[in-house]
Coordinates of N, CA and C in Angstrom, one line a residue:
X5 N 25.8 80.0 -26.4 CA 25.6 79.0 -25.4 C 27.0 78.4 -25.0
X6 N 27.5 78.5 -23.7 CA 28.3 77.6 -23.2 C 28.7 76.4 -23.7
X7 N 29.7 75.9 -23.3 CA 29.8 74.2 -23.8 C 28.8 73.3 -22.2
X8 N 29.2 74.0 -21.5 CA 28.7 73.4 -20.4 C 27.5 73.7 -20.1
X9 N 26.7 74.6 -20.3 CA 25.4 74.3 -21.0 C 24.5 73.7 -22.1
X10 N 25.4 73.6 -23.1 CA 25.3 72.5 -24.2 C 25.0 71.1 -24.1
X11 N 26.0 70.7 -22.6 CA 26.1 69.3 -22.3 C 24.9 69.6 -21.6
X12 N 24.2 70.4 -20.4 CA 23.3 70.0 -19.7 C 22.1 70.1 -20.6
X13 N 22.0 70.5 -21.8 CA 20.4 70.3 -22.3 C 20.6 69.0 -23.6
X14 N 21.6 68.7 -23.9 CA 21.8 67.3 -24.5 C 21.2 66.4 -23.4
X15 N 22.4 66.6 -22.5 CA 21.7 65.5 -21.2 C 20.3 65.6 -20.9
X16 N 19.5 66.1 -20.5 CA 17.8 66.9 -20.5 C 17.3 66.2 -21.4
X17 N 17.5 66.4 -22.8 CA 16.6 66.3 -23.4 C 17.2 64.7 -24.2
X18 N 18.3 64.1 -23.5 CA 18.5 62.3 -23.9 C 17.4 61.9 -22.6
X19 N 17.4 62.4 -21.3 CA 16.5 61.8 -20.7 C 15.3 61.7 -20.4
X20 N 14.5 62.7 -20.8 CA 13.2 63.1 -20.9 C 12.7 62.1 -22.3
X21 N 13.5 62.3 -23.0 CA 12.9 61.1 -24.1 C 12.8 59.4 -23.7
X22 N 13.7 59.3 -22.5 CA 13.1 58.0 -22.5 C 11.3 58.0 -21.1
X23 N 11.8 58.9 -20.6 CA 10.2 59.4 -20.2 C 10.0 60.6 -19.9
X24 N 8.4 61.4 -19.7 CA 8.4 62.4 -18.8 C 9.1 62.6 -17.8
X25 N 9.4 63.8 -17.1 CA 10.1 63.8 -15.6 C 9.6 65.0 -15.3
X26 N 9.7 65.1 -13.6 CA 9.6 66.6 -13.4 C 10.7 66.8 -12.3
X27 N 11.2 68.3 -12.3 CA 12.6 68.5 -12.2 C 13.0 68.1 -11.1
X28 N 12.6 67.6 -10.3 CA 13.3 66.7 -8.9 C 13.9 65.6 -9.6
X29 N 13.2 65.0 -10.6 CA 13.3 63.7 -10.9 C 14.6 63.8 -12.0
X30 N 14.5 64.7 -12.5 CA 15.6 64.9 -13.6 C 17.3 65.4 -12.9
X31 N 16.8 66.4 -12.1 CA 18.3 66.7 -11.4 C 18.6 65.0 -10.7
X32 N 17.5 64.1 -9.8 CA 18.2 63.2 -9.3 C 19.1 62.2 -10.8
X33 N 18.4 61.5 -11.9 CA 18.8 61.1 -12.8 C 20.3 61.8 -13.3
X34 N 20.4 62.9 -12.9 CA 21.5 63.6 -13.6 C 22.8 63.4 -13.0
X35 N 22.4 63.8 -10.9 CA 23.6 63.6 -10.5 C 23.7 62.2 -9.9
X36 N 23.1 61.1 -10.7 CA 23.2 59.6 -9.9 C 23.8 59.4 -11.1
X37 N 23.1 59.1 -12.1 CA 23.7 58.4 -13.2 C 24.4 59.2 -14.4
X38 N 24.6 60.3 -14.8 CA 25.7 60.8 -15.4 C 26.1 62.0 -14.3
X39 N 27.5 60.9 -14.0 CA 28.5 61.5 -13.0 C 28.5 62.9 -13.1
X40 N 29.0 63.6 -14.5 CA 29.6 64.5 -14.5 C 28.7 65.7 -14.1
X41 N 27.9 65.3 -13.6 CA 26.8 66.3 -13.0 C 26.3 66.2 -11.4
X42 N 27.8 65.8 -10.8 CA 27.4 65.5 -9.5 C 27.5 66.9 -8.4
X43 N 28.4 68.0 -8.9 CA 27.8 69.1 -8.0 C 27.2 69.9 -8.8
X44 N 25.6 69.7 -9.3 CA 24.6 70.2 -9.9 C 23.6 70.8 -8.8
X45 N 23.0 71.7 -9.5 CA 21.7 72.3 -8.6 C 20.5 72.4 -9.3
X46 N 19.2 72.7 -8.7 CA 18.5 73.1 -9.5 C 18.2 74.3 -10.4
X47 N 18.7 74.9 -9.7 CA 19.2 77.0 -9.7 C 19.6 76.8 -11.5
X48 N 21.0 75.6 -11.6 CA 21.3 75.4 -13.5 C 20.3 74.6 -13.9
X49 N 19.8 73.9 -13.4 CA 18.5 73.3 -14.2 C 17.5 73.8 -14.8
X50 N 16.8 74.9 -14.0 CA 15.8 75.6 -14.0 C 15.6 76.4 -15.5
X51 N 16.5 77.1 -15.2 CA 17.2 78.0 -17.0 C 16.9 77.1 -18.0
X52 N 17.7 76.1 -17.9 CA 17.7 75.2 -19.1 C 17.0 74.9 -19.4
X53 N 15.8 74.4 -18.5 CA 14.5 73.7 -19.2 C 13.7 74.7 -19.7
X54 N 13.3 75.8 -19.4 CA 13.1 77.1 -19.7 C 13.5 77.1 -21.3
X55 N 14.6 77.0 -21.6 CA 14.8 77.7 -22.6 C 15.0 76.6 -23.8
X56 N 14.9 75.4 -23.2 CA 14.3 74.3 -23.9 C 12.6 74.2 -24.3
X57 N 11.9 74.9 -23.1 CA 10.4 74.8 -23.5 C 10.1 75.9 -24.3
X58 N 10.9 77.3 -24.7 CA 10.9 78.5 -25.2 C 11.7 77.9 -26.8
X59 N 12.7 76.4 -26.7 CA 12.8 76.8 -28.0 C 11.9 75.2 -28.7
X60 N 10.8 75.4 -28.1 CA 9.7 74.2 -28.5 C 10.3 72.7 -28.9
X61 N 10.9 72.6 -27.5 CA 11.4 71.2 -27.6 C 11.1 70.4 -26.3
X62 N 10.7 71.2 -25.1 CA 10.0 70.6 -24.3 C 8.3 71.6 -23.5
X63 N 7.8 70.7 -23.7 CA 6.7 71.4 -23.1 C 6.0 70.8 -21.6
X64 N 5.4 71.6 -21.0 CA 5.1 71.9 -19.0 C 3.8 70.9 -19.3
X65 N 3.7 70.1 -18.2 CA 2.4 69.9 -17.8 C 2.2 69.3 -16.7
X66 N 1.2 69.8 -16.2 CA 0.7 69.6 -14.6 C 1.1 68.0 -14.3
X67 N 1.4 67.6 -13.0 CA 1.3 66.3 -12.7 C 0.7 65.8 -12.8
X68 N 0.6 64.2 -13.0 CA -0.1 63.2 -13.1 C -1.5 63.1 -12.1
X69 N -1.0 63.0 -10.9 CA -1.9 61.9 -9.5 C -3.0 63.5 -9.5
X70 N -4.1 63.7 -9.2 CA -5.1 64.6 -8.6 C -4.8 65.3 -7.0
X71 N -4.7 63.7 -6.8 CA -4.4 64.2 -5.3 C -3.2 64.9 -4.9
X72 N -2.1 64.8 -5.7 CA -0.8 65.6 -5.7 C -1.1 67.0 -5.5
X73 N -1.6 67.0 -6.9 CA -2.3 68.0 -7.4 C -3.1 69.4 -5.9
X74 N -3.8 68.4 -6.1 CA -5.4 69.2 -4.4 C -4.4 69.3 -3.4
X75 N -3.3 68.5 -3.1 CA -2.7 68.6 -1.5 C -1.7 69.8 -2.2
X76 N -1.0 69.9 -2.9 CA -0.5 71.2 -3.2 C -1.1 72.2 -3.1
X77 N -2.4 72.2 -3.7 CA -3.4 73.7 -3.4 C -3.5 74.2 -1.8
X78 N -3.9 72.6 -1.6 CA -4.3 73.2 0.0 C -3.7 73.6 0.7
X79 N -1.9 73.3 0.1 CA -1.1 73.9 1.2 C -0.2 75.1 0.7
X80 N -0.6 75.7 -0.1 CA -0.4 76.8 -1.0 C 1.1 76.4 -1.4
X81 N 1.2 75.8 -2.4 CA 1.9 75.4 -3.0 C 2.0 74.8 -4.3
X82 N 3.1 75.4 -5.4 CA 2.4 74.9 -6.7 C 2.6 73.5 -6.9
X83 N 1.6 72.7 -7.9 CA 1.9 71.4 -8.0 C 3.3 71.2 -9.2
X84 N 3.6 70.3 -8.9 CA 4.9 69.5 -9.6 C 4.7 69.4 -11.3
X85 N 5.4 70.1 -11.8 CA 5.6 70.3 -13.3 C 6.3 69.4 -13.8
X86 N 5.4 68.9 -14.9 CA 6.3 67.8 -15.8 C 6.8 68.2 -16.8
X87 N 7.7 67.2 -17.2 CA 8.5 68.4 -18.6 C 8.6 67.3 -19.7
X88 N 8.0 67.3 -20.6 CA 7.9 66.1 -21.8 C 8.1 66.6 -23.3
X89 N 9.2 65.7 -24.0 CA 9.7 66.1 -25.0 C 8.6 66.2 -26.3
X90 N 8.9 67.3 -27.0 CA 8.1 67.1 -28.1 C 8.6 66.7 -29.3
X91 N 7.9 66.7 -30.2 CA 8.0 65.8 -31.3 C 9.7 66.9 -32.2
X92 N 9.4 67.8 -32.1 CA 10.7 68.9 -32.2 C 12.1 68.2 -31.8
X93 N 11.5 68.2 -30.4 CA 12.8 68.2 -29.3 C 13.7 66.6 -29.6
X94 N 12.5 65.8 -29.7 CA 13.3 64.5 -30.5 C 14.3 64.4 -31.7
X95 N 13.5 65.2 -32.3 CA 14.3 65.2 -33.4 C 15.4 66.3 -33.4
X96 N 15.4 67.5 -32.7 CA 16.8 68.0 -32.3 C 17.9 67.2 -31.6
X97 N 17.4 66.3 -30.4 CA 17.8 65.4 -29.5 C 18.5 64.3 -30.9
X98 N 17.8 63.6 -31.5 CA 18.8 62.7 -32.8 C 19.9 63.4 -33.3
X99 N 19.5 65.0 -33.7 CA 20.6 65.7 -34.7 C 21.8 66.0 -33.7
X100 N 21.8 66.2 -32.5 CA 22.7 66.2 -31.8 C 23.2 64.7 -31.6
X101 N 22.3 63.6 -31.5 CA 23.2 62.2 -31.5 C 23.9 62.2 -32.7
X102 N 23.8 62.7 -34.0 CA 24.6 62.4 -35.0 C 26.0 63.3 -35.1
X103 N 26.1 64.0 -34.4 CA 27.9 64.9 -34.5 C 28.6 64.1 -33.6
X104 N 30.0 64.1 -34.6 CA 30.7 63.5 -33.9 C 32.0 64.2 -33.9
X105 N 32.4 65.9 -33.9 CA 33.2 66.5 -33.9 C 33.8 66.5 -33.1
X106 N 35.6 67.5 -33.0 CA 36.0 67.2 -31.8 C 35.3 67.5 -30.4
X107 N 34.1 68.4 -30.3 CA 33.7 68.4 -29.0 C 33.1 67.9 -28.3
X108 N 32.8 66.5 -29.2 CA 32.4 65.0 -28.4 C 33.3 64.6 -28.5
X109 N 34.7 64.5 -28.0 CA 35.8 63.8 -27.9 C 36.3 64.5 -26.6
X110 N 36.1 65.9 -26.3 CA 36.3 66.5 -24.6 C 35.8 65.4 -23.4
X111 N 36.7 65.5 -22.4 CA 35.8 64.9 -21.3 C 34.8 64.9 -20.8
X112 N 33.9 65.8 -20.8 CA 32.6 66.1 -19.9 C 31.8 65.8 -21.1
X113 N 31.8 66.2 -22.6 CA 31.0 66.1 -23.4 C 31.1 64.8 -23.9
X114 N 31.8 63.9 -23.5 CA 32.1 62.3 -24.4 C 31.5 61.5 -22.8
X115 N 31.4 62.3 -21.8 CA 31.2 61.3 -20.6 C 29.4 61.6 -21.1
X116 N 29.0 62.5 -21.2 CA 27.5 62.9 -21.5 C 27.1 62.0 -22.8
X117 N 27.9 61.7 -24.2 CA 27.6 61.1 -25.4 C 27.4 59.9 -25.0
X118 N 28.7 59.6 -24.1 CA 28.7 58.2 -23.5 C 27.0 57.2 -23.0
X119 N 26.8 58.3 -22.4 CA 25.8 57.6 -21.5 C 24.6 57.3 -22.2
X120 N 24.2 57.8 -23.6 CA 23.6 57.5 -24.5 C 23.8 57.3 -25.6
X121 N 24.7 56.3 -25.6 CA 25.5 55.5 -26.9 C 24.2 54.3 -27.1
X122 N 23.3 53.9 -26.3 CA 22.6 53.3 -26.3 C 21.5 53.3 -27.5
X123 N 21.4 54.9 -27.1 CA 20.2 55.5 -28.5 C 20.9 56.2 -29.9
X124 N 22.0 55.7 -30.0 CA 23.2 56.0 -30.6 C 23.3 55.2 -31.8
X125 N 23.7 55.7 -33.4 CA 23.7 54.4 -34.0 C 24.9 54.2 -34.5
X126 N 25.7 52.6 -34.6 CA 26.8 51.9 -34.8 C 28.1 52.9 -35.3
X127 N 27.7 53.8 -36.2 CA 28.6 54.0 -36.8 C 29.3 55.3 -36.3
X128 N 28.1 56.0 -35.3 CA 28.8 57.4 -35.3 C 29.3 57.0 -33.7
X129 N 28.5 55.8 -33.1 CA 29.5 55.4 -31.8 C 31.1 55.4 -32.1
X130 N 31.4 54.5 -33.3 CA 32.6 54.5 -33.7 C 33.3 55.9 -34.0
X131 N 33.0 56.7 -34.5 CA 33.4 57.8 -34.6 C 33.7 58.5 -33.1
X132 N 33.1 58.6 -32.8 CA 33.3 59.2 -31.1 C 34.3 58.3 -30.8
X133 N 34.2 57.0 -30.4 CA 35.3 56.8 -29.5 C 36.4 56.6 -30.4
X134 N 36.8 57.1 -32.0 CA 38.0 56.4 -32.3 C 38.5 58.1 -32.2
X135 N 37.4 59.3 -32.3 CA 37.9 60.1 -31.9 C 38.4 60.5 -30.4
X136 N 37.6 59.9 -29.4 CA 38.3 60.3 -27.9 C 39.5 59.7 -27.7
X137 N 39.7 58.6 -28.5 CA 41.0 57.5 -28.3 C 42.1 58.5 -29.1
X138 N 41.4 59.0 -30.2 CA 42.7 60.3 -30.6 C 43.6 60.9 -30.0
X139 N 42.4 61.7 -29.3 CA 42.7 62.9 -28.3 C 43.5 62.2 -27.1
X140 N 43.0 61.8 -26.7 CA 43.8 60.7 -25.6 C 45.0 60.6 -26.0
X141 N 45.3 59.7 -27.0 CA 46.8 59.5 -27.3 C 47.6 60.7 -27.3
X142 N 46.9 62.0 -28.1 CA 47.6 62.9 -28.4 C 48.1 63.7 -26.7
X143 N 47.6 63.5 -26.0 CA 47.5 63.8 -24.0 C 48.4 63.0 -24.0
X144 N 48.4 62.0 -24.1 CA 49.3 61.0 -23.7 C 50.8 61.3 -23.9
X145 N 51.1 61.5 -25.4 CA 52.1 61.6 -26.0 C 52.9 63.2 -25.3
X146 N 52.1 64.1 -25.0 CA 52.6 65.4 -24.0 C 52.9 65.1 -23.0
X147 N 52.0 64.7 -22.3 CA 52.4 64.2 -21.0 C 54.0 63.6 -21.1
X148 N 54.1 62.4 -21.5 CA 55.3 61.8 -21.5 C 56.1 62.6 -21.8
X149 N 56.1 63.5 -22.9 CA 57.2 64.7 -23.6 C 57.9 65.3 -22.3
X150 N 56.7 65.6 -21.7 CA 56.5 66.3 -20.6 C 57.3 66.5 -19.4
X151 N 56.7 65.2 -19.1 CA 57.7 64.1 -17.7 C 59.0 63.9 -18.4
X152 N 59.4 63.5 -19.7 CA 61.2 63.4 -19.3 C 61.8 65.0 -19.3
X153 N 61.4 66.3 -20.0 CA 61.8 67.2 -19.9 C 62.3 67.5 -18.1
X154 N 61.0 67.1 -17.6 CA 60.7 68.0 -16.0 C 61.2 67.5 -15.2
X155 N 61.4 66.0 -15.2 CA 61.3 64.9 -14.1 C 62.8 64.9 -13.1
X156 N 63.7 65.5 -13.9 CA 64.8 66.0 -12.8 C 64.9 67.3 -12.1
X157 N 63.6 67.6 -12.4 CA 63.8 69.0 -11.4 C 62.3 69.0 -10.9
X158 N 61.5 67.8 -10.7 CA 60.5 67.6 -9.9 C 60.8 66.8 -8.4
X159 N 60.2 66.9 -7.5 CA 60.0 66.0 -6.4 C 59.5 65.1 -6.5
X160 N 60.0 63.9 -5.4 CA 59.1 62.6 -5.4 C 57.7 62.3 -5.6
X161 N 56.9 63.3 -4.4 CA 55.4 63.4 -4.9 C 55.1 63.7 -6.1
X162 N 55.3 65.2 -6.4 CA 54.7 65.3 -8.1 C 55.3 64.8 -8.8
X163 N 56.5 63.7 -9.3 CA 56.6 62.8 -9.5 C 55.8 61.8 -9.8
X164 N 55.2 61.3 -8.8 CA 54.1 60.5 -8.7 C 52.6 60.6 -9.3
X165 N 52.6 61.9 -8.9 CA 51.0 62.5 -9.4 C 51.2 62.9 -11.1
X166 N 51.9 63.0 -11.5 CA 52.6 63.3 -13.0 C 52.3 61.4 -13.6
X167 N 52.7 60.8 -12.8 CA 52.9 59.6 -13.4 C 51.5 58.5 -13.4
X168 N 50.8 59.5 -12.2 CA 49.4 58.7 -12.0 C 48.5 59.0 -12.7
X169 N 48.7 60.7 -13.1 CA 48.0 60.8 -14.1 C 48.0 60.4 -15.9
X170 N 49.5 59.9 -16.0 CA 49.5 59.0 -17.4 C 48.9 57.8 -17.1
X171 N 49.1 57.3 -16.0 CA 48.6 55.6 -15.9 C 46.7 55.9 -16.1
X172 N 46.1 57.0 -15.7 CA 44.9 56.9 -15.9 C 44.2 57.5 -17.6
X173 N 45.2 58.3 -17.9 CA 44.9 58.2 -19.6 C 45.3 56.7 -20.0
X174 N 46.2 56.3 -19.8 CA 46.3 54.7 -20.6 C 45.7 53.9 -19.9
X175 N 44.9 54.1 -19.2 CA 43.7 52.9 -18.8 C 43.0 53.1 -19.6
X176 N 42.4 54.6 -19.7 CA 40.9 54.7 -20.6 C 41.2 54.9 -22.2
X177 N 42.8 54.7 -22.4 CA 42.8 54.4 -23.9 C 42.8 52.9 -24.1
X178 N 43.7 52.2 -23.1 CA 42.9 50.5 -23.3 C 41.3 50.6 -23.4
X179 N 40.5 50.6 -22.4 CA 39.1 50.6 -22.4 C 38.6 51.0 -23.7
X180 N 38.9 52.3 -24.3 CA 38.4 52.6 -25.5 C 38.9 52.0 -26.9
X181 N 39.5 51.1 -26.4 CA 40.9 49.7 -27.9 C 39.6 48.6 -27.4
X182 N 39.2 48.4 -26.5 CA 37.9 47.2 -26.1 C 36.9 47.8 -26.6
X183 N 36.5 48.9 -26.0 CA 35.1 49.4 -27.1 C 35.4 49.1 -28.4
X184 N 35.7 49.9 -28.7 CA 36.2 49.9 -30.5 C 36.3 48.3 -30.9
X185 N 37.1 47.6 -30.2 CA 36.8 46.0 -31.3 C 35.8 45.6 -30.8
X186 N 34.9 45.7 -29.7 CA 33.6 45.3 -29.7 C 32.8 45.9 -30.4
X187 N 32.7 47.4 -30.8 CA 31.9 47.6 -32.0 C 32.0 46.9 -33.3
X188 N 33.3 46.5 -33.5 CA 33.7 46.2 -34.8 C 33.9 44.6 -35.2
X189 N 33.8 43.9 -34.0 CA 33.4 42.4 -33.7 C 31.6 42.7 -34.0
X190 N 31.2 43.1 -33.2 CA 29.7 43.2 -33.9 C 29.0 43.1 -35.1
X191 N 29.8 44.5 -35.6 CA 29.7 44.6 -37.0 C 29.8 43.5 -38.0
X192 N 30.8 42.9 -37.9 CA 31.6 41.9 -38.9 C 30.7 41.1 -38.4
X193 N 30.2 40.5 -37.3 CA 29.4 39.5 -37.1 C 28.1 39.7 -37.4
X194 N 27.2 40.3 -38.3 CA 26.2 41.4 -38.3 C 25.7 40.3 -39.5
X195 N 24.6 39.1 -39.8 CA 24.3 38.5 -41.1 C 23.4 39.3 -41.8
X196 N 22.7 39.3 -43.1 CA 21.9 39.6 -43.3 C 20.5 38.6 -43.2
X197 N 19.6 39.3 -42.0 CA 18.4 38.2 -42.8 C 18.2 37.3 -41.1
X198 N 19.7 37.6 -40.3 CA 19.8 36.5 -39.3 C 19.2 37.2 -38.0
X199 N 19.1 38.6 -37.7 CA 18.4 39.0 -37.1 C 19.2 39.8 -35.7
X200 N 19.1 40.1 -34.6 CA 20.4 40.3 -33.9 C 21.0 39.8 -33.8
X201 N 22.5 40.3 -34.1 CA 23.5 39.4 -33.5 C 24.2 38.9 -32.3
X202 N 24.9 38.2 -31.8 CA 25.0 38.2 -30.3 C 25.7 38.7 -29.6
X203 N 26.2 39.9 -30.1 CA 26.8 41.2 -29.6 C 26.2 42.4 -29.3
X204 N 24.6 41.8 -29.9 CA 23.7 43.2 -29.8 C 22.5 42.3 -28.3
X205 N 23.0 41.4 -28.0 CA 22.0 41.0 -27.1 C 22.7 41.3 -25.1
X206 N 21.6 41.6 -24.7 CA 22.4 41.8 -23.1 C 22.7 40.5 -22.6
X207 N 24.0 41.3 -21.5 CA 24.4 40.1 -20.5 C 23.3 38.4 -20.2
X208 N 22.2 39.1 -20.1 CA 21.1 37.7 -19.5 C 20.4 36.8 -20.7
X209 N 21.6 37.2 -21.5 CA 20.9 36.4 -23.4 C 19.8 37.6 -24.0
X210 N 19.0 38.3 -23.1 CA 17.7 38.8 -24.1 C 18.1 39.8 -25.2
X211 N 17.4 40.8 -26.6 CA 17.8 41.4 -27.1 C 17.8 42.5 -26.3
X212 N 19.0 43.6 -26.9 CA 19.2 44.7 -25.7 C 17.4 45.6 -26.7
X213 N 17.1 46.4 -25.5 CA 16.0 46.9 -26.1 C 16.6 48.4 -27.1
X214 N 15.8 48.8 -27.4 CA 15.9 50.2 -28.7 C 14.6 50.3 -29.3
X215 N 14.9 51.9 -29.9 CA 13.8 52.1 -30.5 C 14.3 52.0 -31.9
X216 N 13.5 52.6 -32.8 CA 14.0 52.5 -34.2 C 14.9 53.7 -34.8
X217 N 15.2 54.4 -34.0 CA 16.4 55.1 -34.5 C 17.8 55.0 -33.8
X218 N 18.0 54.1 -32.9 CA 19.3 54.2 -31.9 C 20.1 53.4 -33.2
X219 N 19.8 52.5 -34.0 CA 20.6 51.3 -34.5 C 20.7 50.7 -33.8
X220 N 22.3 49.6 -34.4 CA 22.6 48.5 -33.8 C 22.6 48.6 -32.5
X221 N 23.0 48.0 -31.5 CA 23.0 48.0 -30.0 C 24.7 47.1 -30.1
X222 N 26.1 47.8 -29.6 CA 27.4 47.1 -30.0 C 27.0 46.3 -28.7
X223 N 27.9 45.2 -28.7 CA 28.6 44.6 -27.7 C 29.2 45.0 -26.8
X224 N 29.2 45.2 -25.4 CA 30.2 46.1 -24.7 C 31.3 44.6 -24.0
X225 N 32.8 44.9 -23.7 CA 33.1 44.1 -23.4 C 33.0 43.4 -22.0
X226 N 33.5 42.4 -21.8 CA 33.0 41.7 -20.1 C 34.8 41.8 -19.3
X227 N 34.5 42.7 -18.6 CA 35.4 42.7 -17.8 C 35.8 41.9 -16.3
X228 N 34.4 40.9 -16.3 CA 35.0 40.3 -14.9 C 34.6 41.4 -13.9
X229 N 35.7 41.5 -12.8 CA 35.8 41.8 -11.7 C 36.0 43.6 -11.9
X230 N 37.0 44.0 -13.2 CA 37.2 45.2 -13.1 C 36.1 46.5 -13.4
X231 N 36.8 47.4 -13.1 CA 36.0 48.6 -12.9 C 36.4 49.3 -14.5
X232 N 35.3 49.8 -14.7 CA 35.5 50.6 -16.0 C 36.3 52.0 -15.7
X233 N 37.1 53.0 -16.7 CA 37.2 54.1 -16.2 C 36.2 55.1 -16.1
X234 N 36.0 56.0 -15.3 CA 34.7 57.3 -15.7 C 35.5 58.1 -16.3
X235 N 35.4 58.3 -18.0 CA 35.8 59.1 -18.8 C 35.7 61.0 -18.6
X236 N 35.1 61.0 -17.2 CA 35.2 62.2 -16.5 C 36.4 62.4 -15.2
X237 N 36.8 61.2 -15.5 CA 38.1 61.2 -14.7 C 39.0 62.5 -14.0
X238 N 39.3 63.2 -13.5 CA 39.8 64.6 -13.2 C 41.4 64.4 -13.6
X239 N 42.1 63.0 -13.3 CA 43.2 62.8 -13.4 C 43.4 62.8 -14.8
X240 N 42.3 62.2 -15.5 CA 42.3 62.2 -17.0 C 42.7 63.2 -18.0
X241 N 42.2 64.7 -17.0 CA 42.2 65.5 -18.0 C 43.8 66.2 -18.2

């Protein structure tokens, strides 16, 4: 299996667990809210869930409404397949939330972990991002190597693009220095007996919601006005 098929049935099978879908609804979830799936098709989707329902972790079922249903027939057309996780597929879906090797520290696979840090628990969050903050630094530190080696026998432009590309690794190694002490502000602030703490509660005071396997829920930090980085950054890599 690909790495880039790897990421698209992690991602599948993080979203289907918070509901049924059927594959319109899944490709739109994919390329709206985890970016790195923005020139997606159905054509890579199709496979995937296939071979997710073949390795008994999702299974087909007719749509919901009747009427969907009947107006499909009538117009010779098949009705809309839902694809819902099974009790398997969950629990494959957790054993994949628990690795936190280097290949959740890659870009495209830590932008995909990312997006379900939610159902994630405390400690292997930390692990991921103290690992992508690794990797990062270690980019970092080449780069720079890099640029004084070259930089007199580069032009003004690439120049520039050499330079814009370190300034966007050291954004998203700050951002991941704010994750990290917001997980770890949490933690330390964590009582026994007191119940959530207020690092685990959302922006509008309420407790952030979870099921009983994500854990804690960290703090994310409050940035005000600014924009987060998308750890799928192109300039990043």
């Amino acid at each position: 299996m690909s790495r880039r098929s790897g990421i698209l049935e992690f991602a599948v099978l993080g979203l289907l667990r918070e509901a049924p879908m059927h594959g319109y609804e899944l490709r739109k979830r994919l390329n709206t809210s985890l970016g790195i799936f923005r020139a997606f098709s159905y054509g890579t989707l199709y496979p995937c869930l296939k071979t997710l329902v073949a390795n008994g972790w999702l299974i087909e079922e007719p749509g919901s409404a009747p009427e969907d249903a009947l107006a499909a027939s009538l117009a010779g057309r098949r009705a809309k397949i839902v694809y819902r996780l099974t009790a398997e597929g969950k629990e494959h879906f957790e054993e994949l939330l628990s690795h936190t090797g280097p290949d959740t520290w890659e870009d495209e696979h830590f932008a995909a972990r990312f997006a379900f840090f939610g159902q994630t628990e405390r400690e292997v969050r930390m692990r991921v991002l103290e690992g992508r903050r690794s990797r990062l630094e270690e980019r970092l530190e080449k780069m720079r190597a890099s640029l004084v080696r070259t930089r007199e026998r580069l032009d003004d432009y690439t120049l520039e693009l050499q330079r814009h590309g370190m300034e966007s690794v050291e954004r998203e190694v700050r951002w991941l220095n704010e994750l990290i002490e917001s997980e770890r502000a949490g933690r330390d602030r964590r009582r026994p007996g007191s119940g959530a703490p207020e690092t685990d509660r959302a922006p509008g005071g309420s407790a952030a919601q979870q099921d009983d396997t994500s854990g804690e829920t960290g703090g994310l930090p409050r940035h005000g006005g600014s924009t987060r980085p998308d750890p799928s950054d192109d300039t990043a890599k």
